[in-house]
Short mmCIF file of C-alpha atoms in Angstrom, two decimals:
data_model
loop_
_atom_site.label_atom_id
_atom_site.label_comp_id
_atom_site.label_asym_id
_atom_site.label_seq_id
_atom_site.Cartn_x
_atom_site.Cartn_y
_atom_site.Cartn_z
CA UNK K 1 65.67 14.69 123.91
CA UNK K 2 66.43 18.32 125.73
CA UNK K 3 70.44 18.17 124.41
CA UNK K 4 69.21 17.33 120.77
CA UNK K 5 66.08 20.09 120.91
CA UNK K 6 68.98 22.83 121.73
CA UNK K 7 70.86 21.45 119.07
CA UNK K 8 67.76 21.78 116.22
CA UNK K 9 67.52 24.78 118.04
CA UNK K 10 70.39 26.36 117.00
CA UNK K 11 71.67 24.59 113.75
CA UNK K 12 67.99 25.09 111.84
CA UNK K 13 68.72 28.92 111.71
CA UNK K 14 72.01 28.64 110.89
CA UNK K 15 71.36 26.04 108.17
CA UNK K 16 68.82 28.87 107.23
CA UNK K 17 70.72 31.32 107.05
CA UNK K 18 72.13 31.38 103.07
CA UNK K 19 68.13 31.47 101.72
CA UNK K 20 67.41 34.57 103.12
CA UNK K 21 70.47 36.52 103.77
CA UNK K 22 70.34 39.93 101.34
CA UNK K 23 74.73 38.64 100.64
CA UNK K 24 75.60 37.64 97.71
CA UNK K 25 78.57 35.43 98.25
CA UNK K 26 76.87 32.69 101.33
CA UNK K 27 73.97 31.98 99.64
CA UNK K 28 75.99 30.63 96.76
CA UNK K 29 77.48 28.32 99.66
CA UNK K 30 74.53 26.58 100.83
CA UNK K 31 73.54 25.61 97.93
CA UNK K 32 76.87 24.22 96.87
CA UNK K 33 76.50 20.61 96.56
CA UNK K 34 79.82 19.88 95.86
CA UNK K 35 82.15 19.98 99.12
CA UNK K 36 85.49 22.74 96.54
CA UNK K 37 82.37 24.43 95.55
CA UNK K 38 81.31 25.65 98.80
CA UNK K 39 85.65 26.27 99.69
CA UNK K 40 85.82 28.90 96.50
CA UNK K 41 82.06 30.60 97.13
CA UNK K 42 83.68 30.11 100.69
CA UNK K 43 87.14 31.88 100.07
CA UNK K 44 85.11 34.95 98.41
CA UNK K 45 82.96 36.09 99.84
CA UNK K 46 85.87 35.78 103.14
CA UNK K 47 88.08 38.00 100.56
CA UNK K 48 85.14 40.48 99.85
CA UNK K 49 85.06 40.82 103.82
CA UNK K 50 88.20 41.51 104.00
CA UNK K 51 88.57 44.20 101.51
CA UNK K 52 85.06 45.66 102.93
CA UNK K 53 86.74 45.21 106.69
CA UNK K 54 89.88 47.52 105.41
CA UNK K 55 87.90 50.09 103.00
CA UNK K 56 85.61 51.44 106.65
CA UNK K 57 88.91 50.82 108.75
CA UNK K 58 91.54 53.73 105.87
CA UNK K 59 88.79 55.83 105.99
CA UNK K 60 88.04 56.31 110.11
CA UNK K 61 91.24 56.67 109.61
CA UNK K 62 91.46 58.74 106.91
CA UNK K 63 88.76 61.14 108.85
CA UNK K 64 90.57 61.17 111.91
CA UNK K 65 93.18 62.50 110.00
CA UNK K 66 91.25 66.51 110.28
CA UNK K 67 92.36 66.69 107.14
CA UNK K 68 92.31 70.55 105.50
CA UNK K 69 90.90 72.08 101.84
CA UNK K 70 92.04 75.50 101.41
CA UNK K 71 89.31 77.75 99.90
CA UNK K 72 90.48 81.05 98.75
CA UNK K 73 86.94 83.80 98.08
CA UNK K 74 88.16 86.35 95.89
CA UNK K 75 87.05 89.91 96.56
CA UNK K 76 86.69 93.37 95.29
CA UNK K 77 85.72 95.84 97.76
CA UNK K 78 86.54 99.24 98.84
CA UNK K 79 89.50 98.52 102.13
CA UNK K 80 91.09 100.14 104.70
CA UNK K 81 94.76 101.56 104.14
CA UNK K 82 96.97 99.89 105.05
CA UNK K 83 98.93 101.04 107.90
CA UNK K 84 102.76 101.64 106.71
CA UNK K 85 106.25 102.42 109.13
CA UNK K 86 109.50 103.36 107.51
CA UNK K 87 112.69 103.09 109.30
CA UNK K 88 115.86 104.09 109.60
CA UNK K 89 118.64 101.42 109.17
CA UNK K 90 120.57 103.73 111.26
CA UNK K 91 119.32 103.38 114.74
CA UNK K 92 120.79 105.90 116.23
CA UNK K 93 122.90 109.25 115.62
CA UNK K 94 126.37 108.80 115.82
CA UNK K 95 127.23 112.45 117.13
CA UNK K 96 124.85 111.85 120.06
CA UNK K 97 125.89 108.27 120.72
CA UNK K 98 129.50 108.85 121.44
CA UNK K 99 129.40 110.57 123.88
CA UNK K 100 127.84 107.78 125.60
CA UNK K 101 130.59 105.83 127.05
CA UNK K 102 129.52 102.58 127.54
CA UNK K 103 128.04 103.34 123.30
CA UNK K 104 131.79 104.82 122.70
CA UNK K 105 133.27 100.94 124.14
CA UNK K 106 130.90 99.07 122.66
CA UNK K 107 132.18 100.58 119.02
CA UNK K 108 135.80 101.13 119.80
CA UNK K 109 135.66 97.17 120.27
CA UNK K 110 133.68 96.78 118.04
CA UNK K 111 136.56 98.44 115.12
CA UNK K 112 139.22 96.79 117.07
CA UNK K 113 137.57 92.95 116.46
CA UNK K 114 136.79 94.11 112.97
CA UNK K 115 139.80 95.09 111.56
CA UNK K 116 141.62 91.54 113.63
CA UNK K 117 139.27 89.57 112.63
CA UNK K 118 140.73 91.02 108.36
CA UNK K 119 144.01 91.23 109.59
CA UNK K 120 144.25 87.72 110.78
CA UNK K 121 143.12 86.40 107.36
CA UNK K 122 145.94 88.78 105.74
CA UNK K 123 149.70 86.98 106.94
CA UNK K 124 151.14 90.28 105.67
CA UNK K 125 149.84 92.44 108.13
CA UNK K 126 150.13 93.23 111.39
CA UNK K 127 148.11 94.83 114.02
CA UNK K 128 149.28 96.42 117.57
CA UNK K 129 147.51 94.49 120.31
CA UNK K 130 145.27 97.48 123.00
CA UNK K 131 145.22 95.99 126.55
CA UNK K 132 141.81 97.55 126.73
CA UNK K 133 140.24 96.21 124.25
CA UNK K 134 141.21 92.96 124.51
CA UNK K 135 140.09 93.03 127.73
CA UNK K 136 135.93 94.13 126.18
CA UNK K 137 136.69 92.26 123.59
CA UNK K 138 136.23 89.20 125.69
CA UNK K 139 133.60 91.15 128.04
CA UNK K 140 131.44 90.86 125.37
CA UNK K 141 132.03 87.16 123.81
CA UNK K 142 133.83 88.32 120.27
CA UNK K 143 136.94 86.17 121.54
CA UNK K 144 136.03 83.19 119.64
CA UNK K 145 134.05 85.06 116.15
CA UNK K 146 135.85 84.87 113.30
CA UNK K 147 132.92 85.94 110.92
CA UNK K 148 131.89 89.67 110.22
CA UNK K 149 128.84 89.49 110.00
CA UNK K 150 127.81 87.03 112.83
CA UNK K 151 130.44 89.48 115.05
CA UNK K 152 127.70 92.23 113.89
CA UNK K 153 124.93 90.77 114.57
CA UNK K 154 126.26 90.52 118.48
CA UNK K 155 126.91 94.01 117.92
CA UNK K 156 124.29 94.96 117.16
CA UNK K 157 122.42 93.13 121.12
CA UNK K 158 124.76 94.28 122.68
CA UNK K 159 124.03 98.09 121.75
CA UNK K 160 120.58 97.82 123.81
CA UNK K 161 121.90 96.38 126.92
CA UNK K 162 124.83 99.11 126.21
CA UNK K 163 122.50 102.04 125.41
CA UNK K 164 119.34 101.39 127.82
CA UNK K 165 119.19 103.52 131.06
CA UNK K 166 120.90 106.82 128.07
CA UNK K 167 118.48 109.35 126.90
CA UNK K 168 118.34 108.80 123.35
CA UNK K 169 116.01 112.13 122.52
CA UNK K 170 119.13 113.61 120.60
CA UNK K 171 120.03 110.69 119.44
CA UNK K 172 117.20 109.68 116.72
CA UNK K 173 116.08 110.90 114.14
CA UNK K 174 112.65 113.45 114.53
CA UNK K 175 109.50 113.13 112.15
CA UNK K 176 110.84 116.67 110.42
CA UNK K 177 113.91 116.20 109.17
CA UNK K 178 113.44 111.87 108.02
CA UNK K 179 110.26 112.62 106.30
CA UNK K 180 110.85 115.51 103.58
CA UNK K 181 107.52 115.21 101.54
CA UNK K 182 104.37 113.51 101.97
CA UNK K 183 101.64 113.12 100.33
CA UNK K 184 97.99 110.03 100.25
CA UNK K 185 95.91 109.93 97.45
CA UNK K 186 97.40 113.12 95.27
CA UNK K 187 96.68 114.82 98.56
CA UNK K 188 99.70 116.42 101.04
CA UNK K 189 99.51 114.95 104.64
CA UNK K 190 98.70 115.99 107.68
CA UNK K 191 102.30 115.26 109.68
CA UNK K 192 100.31 115.87 112.55
CA UNK K 193 97.20 113.24 112.47
CA UNK K 194 98.11 111.05 109.86
CA UNK K 195 101.63 109.99 111.71
CA UNK K 196 102.94 108.33 114.94
CA UNK K 197 107.02 108.56 116.96
CA UNK K 198 107.69 105.24 118.19
CA UNK K 199 110.58 103.83 119.06
CA UNK K 200 111.87 100.80 118.74
CA UNK K 201 115.62 99.23 120.91
CA UNK K 202 116.54 98.23 118.00
CA UNK K 203 115.79 100.36 114.66
CA UNK K 204 115.83 103.45 116.85
CA UNK K 205 113.23 106.46 116.05
CA UNK K 206 110.30 104.60 113.50
CA UNK K 207 107.23 106.20 111.96
CA UNK K 208 103.76 105.28 111.47
CA UNK K 209 101.12 105.84 109.11
CA UNK K 210 97.51 105.44 109.41
CA UNK K 211 97.84 102.94 112.40
CA UNK K 212 93.04 104.65 113.41
CA UNK K 213 92.61 103.37 109.80
CA UNK K 214 91.33 106.51 108.69
CA UNK K 215 92.35 106.25 105.50
CA UNK K 216 90.68 103.76 102.61
CA UNK K 217 91.64 102.89 99.45
CA UNK K 218 90.03 104.54 96.90
CA UNK K 219 91.85 102.62 93.77
CA UNK K 220 95.14 101.24 92.38
CA UNK K 221 97.29 102.75 91.47
CA UNK K 222 101.03 104.61 93.06
CA UNK K 223 99.32 107.45 91.83
CA UNK K 224 96.29 106.90 94.98
CA UNK K 225 98.45 105.02 97.14
CA UNK K 226 101.14 106.75 99.91
CA UNK K 227 103.99 108.50 98.44
CA UNK K 228 107.44 109.61 101.05
CA UNK K 229 110.07 110.75 100.25
CA UNK K 230 112.88 110.27 103.19
CA UNK K 231 116.39 111.17 103.54
CA UNK K 232 119.04 110.44 105.84
CA UNK K 233 122.63 111.51 107.13
CA UNK K 234 125.38 108.22 106.01
CA UNK K 235 128.07 110.39 108.09
CA UNK K 236 126.27 110.19 111.66
CA UNK K 237 125.76 105.91 110.83
CA UNK K 238 127.36 103.81 113.74
CA UNK K 239 130.02 101.32 113.16
CA UNK K 240 128.03 98.35 113.03
CA UNK K 241 125.49 100.26 110.02
CA UNK K 242 126.74 98.70 106.47
CA UNK K 243 123.13 99.19 104.81
CA UNK K 244 122.41 102.89 104.55
CA UNK K 245 118.33 102.88 103.11
CA UNK K 246 115.47 101.85 105.32
CA UNK K 247 112.99 99.33 106.71
CA UNK K 248 109.14 99.67 105.18
CA UNK K 249 106.91 97.91 106.39
CA UNK K 250 103.30 97.16 105.72
CA UNK K 251 100.63 95.44 107.87
CA UNK K 252 96.97 95.72 109.54
CA UNK K 253 95.66 97.76 111.70
CA UNK K 254 95.08 95.18 114.23
CA UNK K 255 98.48 94.19 113.86
CA UNK K 256 101.87 94.37 115.87
CA UNK K 257 104.56 95.61 114.07
CA UNK K 258 108.54 94.24 114.57
CA UNK K 259 110.38 96.21 112.43
CA UNK K 260 113.64 94.70 113.29
CA UNK K 261 112.50 91.39 111.65
CA UNK K 262 110.12 92.00 109.63
CA UNK K 263 109.68 94.95 106.66
CA UNK K 264 111.68 95.15 104.03
CA UNK K 265 114.41 97.58 102.34
CA UNK K 266 114.66 100.27 100.70
CA UNK K 267 117.64 101.44 98.86
CA UNK K 268 119.24 104.64 99.59
CA UNK K 269 119.27 106.51 95.53
CA UNK K 270 116.00 104.83 94.50
CA UNK K 271 112.25 105.06 94.16
CA UNK K 272 111.46 101.88 95.61
CA UNK K 273 107.47 100.97 94.06
CA UNK K 274 105.77 98.40 96.75
CA UNK K 275 102.11 96.93 95.61
CA UNK K 276 99.96 95.45 98.57
CA UNK K 277 97.66 92.62 98.38
CA UNK K 278 95.10 91.71 100.86
CA UNK K 279 94.90 88.54 102.21
CA UNK K 280 92.34 87.82 105.15
CA UNK K 281 93.28 84.19 106.04
CA UNK K 282 91.12 82.43 109.16
CA UNK K 283 93.00 78.94 110.71
CA UNK K 284 90.85 76.39 111.26
CA UNK K 285 91.98 75.07 115.73
CA UNK K 286 92.15 71.81 116.89
CA UNK K 287 91.23 69.26 115.79
CA UNK K 288 92.37 70.08 112.39
CA UNK K 289 95.48 72.28 113.09
CA UNK K 290 97.09 74.73 115.70
CA UNK K 291 96.09 78.11 116.29
CA UNK K 292 95.00 80.02 118.31
CA UNK K 293 93.88 83.64 119.22
CA UNK K 294 94.36 84.07 122.85
CA UNK K 295 97.72 85.53 124.59
CA UNK K 296 98.77 83.43 126.67
CA UNK K 297 99.98 85.06 129.91
CA UNK K 298 102.83 87.77 130.88
CA UNK K 299 101.78 88.35 127.04
CA UNK K 300 103.54 91.90 126.07
CA UNK K 301 101.71 93.98 123.55
CA UNK K 302 97.94 95.50 123.23
CA UNK K 303 97.04 94.18 120.20
CA UNK K 304 96.18 90.96 118.21
CA UNK K 305 97.91 87.86 119.27
CA UNK K 306 101.50 87.08 116.33
CA UNK K 307 103.08 84.01 116.93
CA UNK K 308 106.11 86.87 116.88
CA UNK K 309 104.93 88.64 120.18
CA UNK K 310 104.19 85.04 121.26
CA UNK K 311 108.03 84.16 121.48
CA UNK K 312 108.80 87.17 122.61
CA UNK K 313 106.88 87.06 125.54
CA UNK K 314 107.95 83.80 126.50
CA UNK K 315 112.06 84.71 125.86
CA UNK K 316 111.45 88.42 128.46
CA UNK K 317 109.85 85.84 130.79
CA UNK K 318 112.68 83.06 130.27
CA UNK K 319 115.13 86.11 130.89
CA UNK K 320 112.97 87.29 133.99
CA UNK K 321 113.23 83.79 135.27
CA UNK K 322 116.55 82.90 134.73
CA UNK K 323 118.48 85.65 134.74
CA UNK K 324 116.62 88.41 137.28
CA UNK K 325 116.70 90.70 135.25
CA UNK K 326 114.99 91.95 131.92
CA UNK K 327 116.11 92.69 128.25
CA UNK K 328 115.03 96.00 126.99
CA UNK K 329 115.35 95.25 123.38
CA UNK K 330 111.08 94.01 124.78
CA UNK K 331 108.76 95.35 127.06
CA UNK K 332 108.76 95.06 130.37
CA UNK K 333 106.21 92.86 131.44
CA UNK K 334 102.97 94.38 133.37
CA UNK K 335 103.07 94.54 137.02
CA UNK K 336 106.61 92.84 137.08
CA UNK K 337 109.82 94.82 139.43
CA UNK K 338 112.30 93.10 137.49
CA UNK K 339 115.52 95.56 136.50
CA UNK K 340 117.04 95.50 133.35
CA UNK K 341 119.85 93.59 132.53
CA UNK K 342 123.54 94.92 132.87
CA UNK K 343 127.14 94.21 131.53
CA UNK K 344 129.44 92.65 133.19
CA UNK K 345 127.01 90.96 135.89
CA UNK K 346 124.07 90.13 134.59
CA UNK K 347 126.11 89.42 130.93
CA UNK K 348 126.47 85.57 130.82
CA UNK K 349 123.46 84.58 131.73
CA UNK K 350 121.21 87.10 129.29
CA UNK K 351 124.07 86.07 126.11
CA UNK K 352 123.07 81.94 127.37
CA UNK K 353 119.37 82.70 126.75
CA UNK K 354 119.74 85.24 123.66
CA UNK K 355 121.74 82.38 121.55
CA UNK K 356 119.77 79.77 123.05
CA UNK K 357 118.34 78.34 119.38
CA UNK K 358 115.71 76.36 120.34
CA UNK K 359 112.06 77.93 119.93
CA UNK K 360 109.10 77.17 122.54
CA UNK K 361 105.79 75.38 120.46
CA UNK K 362 103.86 76.25 123.19
CA UNK K 363 103.43 79.57 119.89
CA UNK K 364 100.89 78.46 117.31
CA UNK K 365 99.84 80.51 114.28
CA UNK K 366 97.04 82.95 114.61
CA UNK K 367 93.88 81.79 113.42
CA UNK K 368 92.31 84.38 111.66
CA UNK K 369 95.12 87.13 110.69
CA UNK K 370 95.05 90.00 108.29
CA UNK K 371 98.29 89.81 106.01
CA UNK K 372 99.45 92.33 103.35
CA UNK K 373 101.57 90.39 100.19
CA UNK K 374 104.12 92.54 98.37
CA UNK K 375 105.71 93.59 95.30
CA UNK K 376 109.01 95.22 95.29
CA UNK K 377 110.09 97.06 92.73
CA UNK K 378 112.44 99.95 92.07
CA UNK K 379 114.39 102.81 90.14
CA UNK K 380 116.84 104.69 89.83
CA UNK K 381 115.75 108.12 91.74
CA UNK K 382 116.29 111.45 91.37
CA UNK K 383 116.08 110.68 87.67
CA UNK K 384 117.94 114.27 87.31
CA UNK K 385 115.51 115.89 85.29
CA UNK K 386 113.43 117.66 88.59
CA UNK K 387 115.14 120.94 90.63
CA UNK K 388 113.58 120.08 93.96
CA UNK K 389 111.88 117.11 95.41
CA UNK K 390 110.49 117.14 99.10
CA UNK K 391 112.86 119.54 101.01
CA UNK K 392 116.16 119.48 99.03
CA UNK K 393 116.87 121.33 96.22
CA UNK K 394 118.98 121.44 93.35
CA UNK K 395 122.30 119.48 93.98
CA UNK K 396 121.58 117.91 97.40
CA UNK K 397 119.73 114.64 96.74
CA UNK K 398 124.01 112.64 97.41
CA UNK K 399 124.43 114.28 100.73
CA UNK K 400 120.26 114.28 102.40
CA UNK K 401 117.10 113.28 99.83
CA UNK K 402 118.30 110.10 99.30
CA UNK K 403 115.31 107.98 98.84
CA UNK K 404 111.46 107.68 97.45
CA UNK K 405 109.32 104.77 98.17
CA UNK K 406 105.09 104.10 96.94
CA UNK K 407 102.31 102.08 98.82
CA UNK K 408 99.28 101.17 97.00
CA UNK K 409 96.94 98.15 96.33
#
């Protein structure tokens, strides 16, 4: 009797469930008197339930994908004029650095190897072998390189090692020789306060304008921006400097510039107009994306975090850890007692790390970044209708005053 009572207690709610449930299919199953009708409604109900579960799973998966959308907001407001750095594409003066024995050895070996590559492609060419330069060619790792661009890149990288330790004060450009004229917002520049000079190991002297954000962008257009006249001396170019011109990079004041990697080349004999638009970028961190504003350990630079700065910091630390020396092309970490890498003692280890093609994935993009989008155009300069430009008089343009550039919003 007790067993029957328990069975009825279970059966009664189940039999009455189709009468009071708010779902559509189950009441139809309960009302059906024919078996095939009951089966039909049961199948329809199961299909609907399966579709509901499927849609629910899709929504959950979509949520955990953490999809993001890009929101663009256009603003018209006064802001600081960007920082502008300009460097000569020829880092050091030939007449000075060729007096440095290590640099002269490298340049002679480079030119010898370039001639050897060119002669090797011409069956009618004969070139006498220089036993001493062949030894240096092996020491520098030039053997086995048959592409002139690859050879030039290798020689430029090695130049940083060979010139380390020399006094390069007289080998780099001085601001008075390099910048022949400067104006901002139709007014003459203050060459003492508006410009800063620093040495980049790969670019030589670089000159930075408005790093303290003292100048504001008053109006749009080239007349109200920065206008600079520059000169270079092609006769002082190193063998590895095959392009005559200047490197210009436009960036935010809180960012560390890397002119050897980023920027735009301004050719000689031209007037280049560089129009800029400021983009303030904000990215979402985990779980929506991968970005950070936190500097890793042994970060080499004082200004805000950047992906390039992170990669250089990790490279330098790996150089110290693996080779017990540091690459003079980059700063040495604070507190490190490592000595500079020298040739030939540290060259094999240095070359192995420098030529690694893999990158460290821990260097992500910054979450907050100010980017200047740049549009560059150029025209022949000077036109010949003027008699004096900067500190150059008529007839001297080809030898000294070689280029002008303008930066503006």
